[in-house]
Amino acid sequence: MENKAVVLGANYYIGLSTIRCLGIHDVHVAAVDYAWEGSYGLESKYCSEALIGPHYKEDPEGLVTFLIDYAKKQDSPPVLIPTADPYVEFVDDHLPELREHFLIPQKEQGLYTKIMDKGTLHTLASEHGVAVPETVNVDDENFIQKVESEIQYPCLVKPVDSPAFVAKFRSKLFKVHTQEELLEKVNQAKEADIEVIVQRIIPGFDDHMYTFDAYLDQDSKVTHWVTCQKLRQFPVNYGASVYTQQKYVPELFELGAKFLEGIQYKGFAEIEFKKDAETGRYYLIEINVRITNLNHLLQKTGINIPYITYRELTGNPLDPKAVKEDMNLVFWYAYEDLLAVREYIKTGQLSPQKVIKSYFRPKAHAIWDPKDPKPAVAFGKKLAGLVVGKVTGRS
């Protein structure tokens, strides 16, 4: 019997698109989450098995046992694909024992975590000649003076470990304008026992954010890649992609492939760059080491990352491919984009006319798929429940 794919996370559209990307090629997909409620990816017709297991944070050892027990019952080792940062951290923490029963691209334990950690990532990037925004460590002596001389205000207070920060503050970072604000936000992070750094803001609107999305084989060579340009994000200015276009930018391949191959990376990674509006230089902002928000867009361009991963790990790799033209395709997460548009217009960053004009393009939807409508219906019910909860005052 052929290998199955085990997808970790089904309560967000990244998990859903991963299930679909595998299911359309008749791969048997077992999707894992910790609760039925809200896990709309489990409603997909491409989900062959829906598994409810222990919570990755509350009972990681229980989840390891649950997954290994599942793998032991299979004729062939399944391919394991995490679709959210906490699941990546979980896999990295338990990589040796999971690798005994699952096919996983990465062999080096700790590399995922090293890349997700902003401090170690910046060190790695600098060693490999990739520009990173000027950064000051809050534990440095005279850190306030360093911020004022090397970075200046406004600047960003960013977490070293993003998932913990987002879980605590419901935000990816803090933007501060004064010394008082800086100290207040740094102290908030310290009280929550979350490590942060202070970083210069690279000038440029949100459309100066770009991504290099790549798959590297077991020899750490880039075999598949595509580049994209963010147009809108939510929360605005420092959030996740909600309206993003595929855009061929060859310089990003030069920077991104050299870096990922240099650190001997294996599997999928998405590097986020920001282009300095004043100098034109690209700065590495962060790296996603799990399936990305843009997964459905990448698939529509011909770069189906979950299936590329599956085929390589099961010994039947797909031919290399790069997208070296503009295909006029955009990724759209309608719900959060509408929230973002309201904020962009309110703050004068975009005009209504420019927003309306942007919509007349072929789209890769985050959730909606006419061939697989049930997840969108389930998401709609989840959303309606949240709205009713807010209106009636329930948490």
Short mmCIF file of C-alpha atoms in Angstrom, two decimals:
data_model
loop_
_atom_site.label_atom_id
_atom_site.label_comp_id
_atom_site.label_asym_id
_atom_site.label_seq_id
_atom_site.Cartn_x
_atom_site.Cartn_y
_atom_site.Cartn_z
CA MET A 1 0.00 0.00 0.00
CA GLU A 2 1.29 3.50 -0.77
CA ASN A 3 2.41 5.95 1.89
CA LYS A 4 -0.23 8.10 3.55
CA ALA A 5 0.23 11.79 4.42
CA VAL A 6 -0.37 12.97 7.99
CA VAL A 7 -1.22 16.70 8.08
CA LEU A 8 -0.86 18.41 11.47
CA GLY A 9 -3.46 21.19 11.90
CA ALA A 10 -6.90 21.51 10.32
CA ASN A 11 -8.40 24.56 12.06
CA TYR A 12 -6.88 27.12 9.69
CA TYR A 13 -6.84 27.54 5.92
CA ILE A 14 -3.15 26.54 5.62
CA GLY A 15 -4.05 23.05 6.83
CA LEU A 16 -7.07 23.01 4.52
CA SER A 17 -5.03 23.94 1.43
CA THR A 18 -2.43 21.29 2.35
CA ILE A 19 -5.16 18.62 2.53
CA ARG A 20 -6.48 19.73 -0.87
CA CYS A 21 -3.04 19.89 -2.51
CA LEU A 22 -2.46 16.24 -1.61
CA GLY A 23 -6.04 15.01 -2.08
CA ILE A 24 -6.33 16.23 -5.68
CA HIS A 25 -3.52 13.76 -6.48
CA ASP A 26 -5.34 10.92 -4.69
CA VAL A 27 -2.96 10.85 -1.73
CA HIS A 28 -4.60 9.34 1.38
CA VAL A 29 -4.65 12.29 3.83
CA ALA A 30 -5.01 11.79 7.59
CA ALA A 31 -5.59 15.24 9.13
CA VAL A 32 -4.84 15.68 12.84
CA ASP A 33 -6.20 18.32 15.20
CA TYR A 34 -6.92 18.54 18.94
CA ALA A 35 -10.66 19.36 18.68
CA TRP A 36 -13.52 18.94 16.22
CA GLU A 37 -14.86 22.42 16.92
CA GLY A 38 -13.49 24.99 14.47
CA SER A 39 -11.40 22.46 12.53
CA TYR A 40 -13.09 23.18 9.21
CA GLY A 41 -10.30 21.48 7.24
CA LEU A 42 -11.64 18.14 8.46
CA GLU A 43 -14.78 18.84 6.38
CA SER A 44 -12.84 18.67 3.13
CA LYS A 45 -13.79 15.88 0.74
CA TYR A 46 -10.03 15.34 0.30
CA CYS A 47 -9.59 14.45 3.98
CA SER A 48 -9.52 10.63 4.03
CA GLU A 49 -9.21 10.35 7.82
CA ALA A 50 -10.02 12.89 10.53
CA LEU A 51 -8.01 12.26 13.70
CA ILE A 52 -8.46 14.03 17.03
CA GLY A 53 -5.37 13.72 19.20
CA PRO A 54 -3.75 15.33 22.26
CA HIS A 55 -2.91 19.06 22.24
CA TYR A 56 0.64 19.83 21.02
CA LYS A 57 1.32 22.15 23.97
CA GLU A 58 -0.78 20.67 26.79
CA ASP A 59 0.32 17.08 26.16
CA PRO A 60 3.20 16.88 23.65
CA GLU A 61 4.31 13.45 24.86
CA GLY A 62 0.75 12.20 24.40
CA LEU A 63 0.71 13.55 20.83
CA VAL A 64 4.04 11.82 20.06
CA THR A 65 2.61 8.51 21.30
CA PHE A 66 -0.64 9.10 19.38
CA LEU A 67 1.22 9.75 16.11
CA ILE A 68 3.67 6.87 16.49
CA ASP A 69 0.82 4.48 17.34
CA TYR A 70 -0.90 5.60 14.13
CA ALA A 71 2.26 5.19 12.04
CA LYS A 72 2.92 1.70 13.41
CA LYS A 73 -0.46 0.54 12.08
CA GLN A 74 0.44 1.54 8.50
CA ASP A 75 2.07 -0.64 5.86
CA SER A 76 4.48 2.16 4.86
CA PRO A 77 5.79 5.14 6.86
CA PRO A 78 3.52 8.20 6.37
CA VAL A 79 4.81 11.61 5.27
CA LEU A 80 4.43 14.11 8.16
CA ILE A 81 3.54 17.72 7.27
CA PRO A 82 3.09 20.40 9.99
CA THR A 83 0.98 23.41 8.89
CA ALA A 84 1.44 25.83 11.81
CA ASP A 85 4.45 27.14 13.74
CA PRO A 86 3.61 25.34 17.03
CA TYR A 87 3.43 22.05 15.14
CA VAL A 88 6.84 22.75 13.55
CA GLU A 89 8.30 23.37 17.02
CA PHE A 90 6.67 20.16 18.22
CA VAL A 91 8.15 18.15 15.32
CA ASP A 92 11.59 19.72 15.89
CA ASP A 93 11.49 18.90 19.62
CA HIS A 94 10.71 15.24 18.89
CA LEU A 95 12.46 14.85 15.52
CA PRO A 96 14.61 11.74 16.26
CA GLU A 97 11.70 9.62 17.55
CA LEU A 98 9.25 10.85 14.89
CA ARG A 99 11.77 10.18 12.08
CA GLU A 100 11.83 6.51 13.07
CA HIS A 101 8.18 6.19 11.99
CA PHE A 102 7.51 9.10 9.58
CA LEU A 103 9.06 10.59 6.45
CA ILE A 104 10.16 14.16 7.31
CA PRO A 105 12.34 16.38 5.05
CA GLN A 106 14.55 17.81 7.78
CA LYS A 107 17.24 15.63 9.32
CA GLU A 108 19.03 18.13 11.57
CA GLN A 109 17.24 18.54 14.91
CA GLY A 110 17.13 22.18 16.00
CA LEU A 111 17.48 23.75 12.54
CA TYR A 112 13.75 24.55 12.27
CA THR A 113 13.84 26.25 15.67
CA LYS A 114 17.09 28.07 14.88
CA ILE A 115 15.47 29.59 11.78
CA MET A 116 12.23 30.50 13.57
CA ASP A 117 14.24 32.23 16.33
CA LYS A 118 14.84 35.81 15.15
CA GLY A 119 18.14 36.13 17.04
CA THR A 120 19.80 33.01 15.64
CA LEU A 121 18.25 33.61 12.21
CA HIS A 122 19.87 37.04 11.99
CA THR A 123 23.25 35.59 12.94
CA LEU A 124 22.87 32.88 10.26
CA ALA A 125 21.78 35.42 7.63
CA SER A 126 24.71 37.74 8.37
CA GLU A 127 27.15 34.81 8.14
CA HIS A 128 25.79 34.01 4.67
CA GLY A 129 25.87 37.57 3.36
CA VAL A 130 22.12 38.32 3.51
CA ALA A 131 21.12 41.77 4.78
CA VAL A 132 18.96 41.94 7.91
CA PRO A 133 17.47 45.07 9.52
CA GLU A 134 19.71 46.72 12.12
CA THR A 135 18.93 45.08 15.46
CA VAL A 136 19.67 45.80 19.13
CA ASN A 137 19.40 43.20 21.89
CA VAL A 138 17.41 44.48 24.90
CA ASP A 139 19.93 42.84 27.25
CA ASP A 140 22.83 44.80 25.77
CA GLU A 141 24.50 47.39 27.94
CA ASN A 142 23.23 50.88 27.10
CA PHE A 143 20.55 49.39 24.84
CA ILE A 144 18.48 52.61 24.93
CA GLN A 145 21.46 54.64 23.69
CA LYS A 146 22.14 52.03 20.98
CA VAL A 147 18.53 52.22 19.79
CA GLU A 148 18.71 56.02 19.61
CA SER A 149 22.03 56.10 17.76
CA GLU A 150 21.81 53.00 15.51
CA ILE A 151 18.07 52.57 14.87
CA GLN A 152 16.10 55.68 15.94
CA TYR A 153 12.34 56.04 16.45
CA PRO A 154 9.86 54.79 15.41
CA CYS A 155 11.20 51.23 15.67
CA LEU A 156 9.93 47.71 16.21
CA VAL A 157 9.96 45.49 19.29
CA LYS A 158 9.88 41.97 17.83
CA PRO A 159 9.72 38.56 19.47
CA VAL A 160 12.52 36.05 19.16
CA ASP A 161 9.86 33.29 19.36
CA SER A 162 6.85 34.45 17.32
CA PRO A 163 4.23 31.79 18.31
CA ALA A 164 4.57 32.53 22.06
CA PHE A 165 4.38 36.30 21.44
CA VAL A 166 1.32 36.07 19.17
CA ALA A 167 -0.43 33.76 21.67
CA LYS A 168 0.15 36.29 24.46
CA PHE A 169 -0.32 39.67 22.74
CA ARG A 170 -2.46 38.80 19.66
CA SER A 171 0.04 40.76 17.58
CA LYS A 172 3.22 39.96 15.63
CA LEU A 173 5.18 42.87 17.14
CA PHE A 174 5.02 46.28 18.86
CA LYS A 175 5.71 49.55 17.02
CA VAL A 176 7.11 52.19 19.39
CA HIS A 177 7.65 55.91 18.86
CA THR A 178 9.40 57.06 22.06
CA GLN A 179 11.82 55.87 24.73
CA GLU A 180 8.90 55.60 27.19
CA GLU A 181 6.93 53.38 24.82
CA LEU A 182 10.01 51.26 24.14
CA LEU A 183 10.64 50.61 27.85
CA GLU A 184 6.94 49.91 28.47
CA LYS A 185 6.72 47.29 25.70
CA VAL A 186 10.06 45.66 26.56
CA ASN A 187 8.93 45.36 30.19
CA GLN A 188 5.58 43.87 29.09
CA ALA A 189 7.47 41.20 27.16
CA LYS A 190 9.84 40.53 30.07
CA GLU A 191 6.91 40.14 32.48
CA ALA A 192 5.46 37.54 30.08
CA ASP A 193 8.90 35.86 29.97
CA ILE A 194 9.12 36.40 26.19
CA GLU A 195 12.46 37.38 24.66
CA VAL A 196 12.38 40.38 22.28
CA ILE A 197 14.73 42.40 20.10
CA VAL A 198 14.54 45.99 18.80
CA GLN A 199 14.73 46.52 15.05
CA ARG A 200 14.91 49.33 12.51
CA ILE A 201 11.84 49.84 10.31
CA ILE A 202 12.78 49.31 6.66
CA PRO A 203 11.02 52.12 4.73
CA GLY A 204 8.32 51.19 2.23
CA PHE A 205 4.59 50.45 2.05
CA ASP A 206 3.26 46.89 2.42
CA ASP A 207 3.76 46.23 -1.30
CA HIS A 208 7.52 46.35 -0.61
CA MET A 209 7.17 42.95 1.10
CA TYR A 210 8.17 39.97 -1.05
CA THR A 211 8.47 36.22 -0.57
CA PHE A 212 10.81 33.57 -1.94
CA ASP A 213 9.02 30.22 -1.67
CA ALA A 214 11.24 27.21 -2.29
CA TYR A 215 11.57 23.47 -1.92
CA LEU A 216 15.01 21.97 -1.28
CA ASP A 217 15.67 18.27 -1.86
CA GLN A 218 17.59 15.91 0.43
CA ASP A 219 20.85 17.21 -1.10
CA SER A 220 19.83 20.75 0.02
CA LYS A 221 19.44 21.96 -3.56
CA VAL A 222 16.54 24.23 -4.58
CA THR A 223 14.38 22.20 -6.99
CA HIS A 224 11.19 24.30 -7.07
CA TRP A 225 10.66 28.00 -6.46
CA VAL A 226 8.36 30.96 -7.02
CA THR A 227 8.43 34.59 -5.84
CA CYS A 228 5.48 36.71 -4.70
CA GLN A 229 4.71 40.31 -3.75
CA LYS A 230 2.43 41.22 -0.88
CA LEU A 231 -0.16 43.88 -1.70
CA ARG A 232 -2.11 43.91 1.57
CA GLN A 233 -1.70 42.28 4.95
CA PHE A 234 -3.61 42.04 8.22
CA PRO A 235 -3.05 43.51 10.71
CA VAL A 236 -2.04 46.25 8.27
CA ASN A 237 1.68 47.01 7.86
CA TYR A 238 2.90 44.16 10.10
CA GLY A 239 0.63 41.18 9.53
CA ALA A 240 0.03 38.09 7.44
CA SER A 241 -0.69 38.07 3.69
CA VAL A 242 -4.34 38.63 2.81
CA TYR A 243 -3.94 39.87 -0.78
CA THR A 244 -0.71 38.83 -2.51
CA GLN A 245 0.34 38.42 -6.14
CA GLN A 246 2.75 36.05 -7.76
CA LYS A 247 5.57 38.25 -9.09
CA TYR A 248 8.77 37.07 -10.75
CA VAL A 249 11.75 38.71 -8.98
CA PRO A 250 15.00 36.94 -9.99
CA GLU A 251 17.12 38.76 -7.35
CA LEU A 252 15.18 36.95 -4.63
CA PHE A 253 16.29 33.60 -6.04
CA GLU A 254 19.92 34.75 -5.95
CA LEU A 255 19.61 35.77 -2.30
CA GLY A 256 17.24 33.08 -1.05
CA ALA A 257 18.64 29.98 -2.76
CA LYS A 258 22.22 30.83 -1.77
CA PHE A 259 21.17 31.25 1.87
CA LEU A 260 18.99 28.11 2.17
CA GLU A 261 21.50 25.91 0.36
CA GLY A 262 24.27 27.43 2.46
CA ILE A 263 22.65 26.36 5.74
CA GLN A 264 21.97 22.86 4.32
CA TYR A 265 18.19 23.30 4.57
CA LYS A 266 15.87 20.52 3.40
CA GLY A 267 12.16 20.72 2.55
CA PHE A 268 9.97 23.80 2.13
CA ALA A 269 10.78 27.32 3.33
CA GLU A 270 9.40 30.78 2.64
CA ILE A 271 11.74 33.73 3.12
CA GLU A 272 10.05 37.12 3.62
CA PHE A 273 12.05 40.05 2.31
CA LYS A 274 11.38 43.78 2.45
CA LYS A 275 12.70 46.04 -0.29
CA ASP A 276 14.03 49.31 1.13
CA ALA A 277 12.03 52.08 -0.61
CA GLU A 278 15.04 54.41 -0.41
CA THR A 279 17.92 52.13 -1.43
CA GLY A 280 16.22 49.24 -3.28
CA ARG A 281 18.10 46.75 -1.10
CA TYR A 282 16.30 43.55 0.00
CA TYR A 283 16.35 42.75 3.72
CA LEU A 284 15.52 39.33 5.15
CA ILE A 285 12.66 39.78 7.64
CA GLU A 286 11.74 36.23 8.63
CA ILE A 287 11.45 32.65 7.41
CA ASN A 288 8.41 30.39 7.55
CA VAL A 289 9.51 26.77 7.79
CA ARG A 290 6.00 25.34 7.43
CA ILE A 291 3.44 25.36 4.64
CA THR A 292 2.61 29.01 3.99
CA ASN A 293 -0.50 31.21 3.81
CA LEU A 294 0.11 31.46 0.06
CA ASN A 295 0.01 27.68 -0.45
CA HIS A 296 -3.04 27.72 -2.75
CA LEU A 297 -1.51 30.52 -4.86
CA LEU A 298 1.74 28.55 -5.21
CA GLN A 299 -0.23 25.48 -6.27
CA LYS A 300 -2.09 27.48 -8.95
CA THR A 301 1.26 28.63 -10.36
CA GLY A 302 2.31 24.97 -10.70
CA ILE A 303 4.35 24.72 -7.47
CA ASN A 304 2.34 22.30 -5.30
CA ILE A 305 4.55 22.24 -2.20
CA PRO A 306 2.78 19.49 -0.17
CA TYR A 307 2.74 17.17 -3.19
CA ILE A 308 6.37 18.01 -4.10
CA THR A 309 7.29 17.10 -0.50
CA TYR A 310 5.27 13.88 -0.65
CA ARG A 311 6.71 12.74 -3.97
CA GLU A 312 10.33 13.38 -3.01
CA LEU A 313 10.10 11.68 0.36
CA THR A 314 8.36 8.63 -1.10
CA GLY A 315 11.14 8.17 -3.67
CA ASN A 316 9.43 9.47 -6.80
CA PRO A 317 10.42 13.15 -7.08
CA LEU A 318 8.75 15.58 -9.48
CA ASP A 319 10.83 17.35 -12.12
CA PRO A 320 12.35 20.67 -10.97
CA LYS A 321 10.34 23.78 -11.78
CA ALA A 322 10.63 27.55 -11.35
CA VAL A 323 8.01 30.19 -12.16
CA LYS A 324 9.87 32.73 -14.30
CA GLU A 325 6.95 34.80 -15.60
CA ASP A 326 4.12 36.87 -14.13
CA MET A 327 0.94 34.81 -14.22
CA ASN A 328 -1.47 37.54 -13.00
CA LEU A 329 -2.67 35.39 -10.08
CA VAL A 330 -3.45 36.67 -6.58
CA PHE A 331 -4.02 34.98 -3.23
CA TRP A 332 -7.11 36.31 -1.41
CA TYR A 333 -8.21 35.69 2.17
CA ALA A 334 -11.47 37.60 1.80
CA TYR A 335 -12.48 37.81 5.48
CA GLU A 336 -9.26 39.40 6.78
CA ASP A 337 -8.67 41.40 3.59
CA LEU A 338 -11.97 43.23 4.10
CA LEU A 339 -10.87 44.09 7.65
CA ALA A 340 -7.51 45.26 6.30
CA VAL A 341 -9.05 47.35 3.51
CA ARG A 342 -11.19 49.22 6.05
CA GLU A 343 -8.03 50.10 8.00
CA TYR A 344 -5.95 51.03 4.92
CA ILE A 345 -8.68 53.41 3.72
CA LYS A 346 -9.30 54.85 7.19
CA THR A 347 -5.59 55.65 7.61
CA GLY A 348 -5.30 57.05 4.07
CA GLN A 349 -2.79 54.42 2.93
CA LEU A 350 -5.01 53.24 0.04
CA SER A 351 -7.85 54.81 -1.90
CA PRO A 352 -11.18 52.98 -2.40
CA GLN A 353 -10.64 53.21 -6.17
CA LYS A 354 -7.25 51.46 -5.96
CA VAL A 355 -8.71 48.68 -3.79
CA ILE A 356 -11.69 48.10 -6.10
CA LYS A 357 -9.42 48.03 -9.17
CA SER A 358 -7.20 45.40 -7.52
CA TYR A 359 -10.02 42.86 -7.27
CA PHE A 360 -10.44 42.32 -11.02
CA ARG A 361 -7.90 39.49 -11.24
CA PRO A 362 -7.95 35.66 -11.17
CA LYS A 363 -7.76 34.52 -7.55
CA ALA A 364 -6.53 31.66 -5.42
CA HIS A 365 -9.00 31.75 -2.52
CA ALA A 366 -7.88 30.91 1.00
CA ILE A 367 -10.98 28.86 1.85
CA TRP A 368 -13.57 28.86 -0.93
CA ASP A 369 -13.42 26.08 -3.54
CA PRO A 370 -16.52 25.26 -5.65
CA LYS A 371 -15.30 21.64 -5.94
CA ASP A 372 -14.96 21.34 -2.15
CA PRO A 373 -17.53 23.71 -0.57
CA LYS A 374 -18.08 22.10 2.85
CA PRO A 375 -15.06 23.70 4.60
CA ALA A 376 -16.24 27.19 3.55
CA VAL A 377 -19.72 26.45 4.97
CA ALA A 378 -18.14 25.22 8.23
CA PHE A 379 -15.92 28.33 8.35
CA GLY A 380 -19.00 30.53 7.79
CA LYS A 381 -20.72 28.89 10.76
CA LYS A 382 -17.60 29.40 12.90
CA LEU A 383 -17.51 33.07 11.89
CA ALA A 384 -21.23 33.52 12.59
CA GLY A 385 -20.69 32.02 16.05
CA LEU A 386 -17.90 34.51 16.75
CA VAL A 387 -20.07 37.44 15.63
CA VAL A 388 -23.01 36.28 17.75
CA GLY A 389 -20.64 35.84 20.70
CA LYS A 390 -19.38 39.42 20.33
CA VAL A 391 -22.87 40.86 19.95
CA THR A 392 -24.21 39.00 22.99
CA GLY A 393 -21.11 39.75 25.04
CA ARG A 394 -19.82 36.20 25.34
CA SER A 395 -16.08 35.63 25.17
#
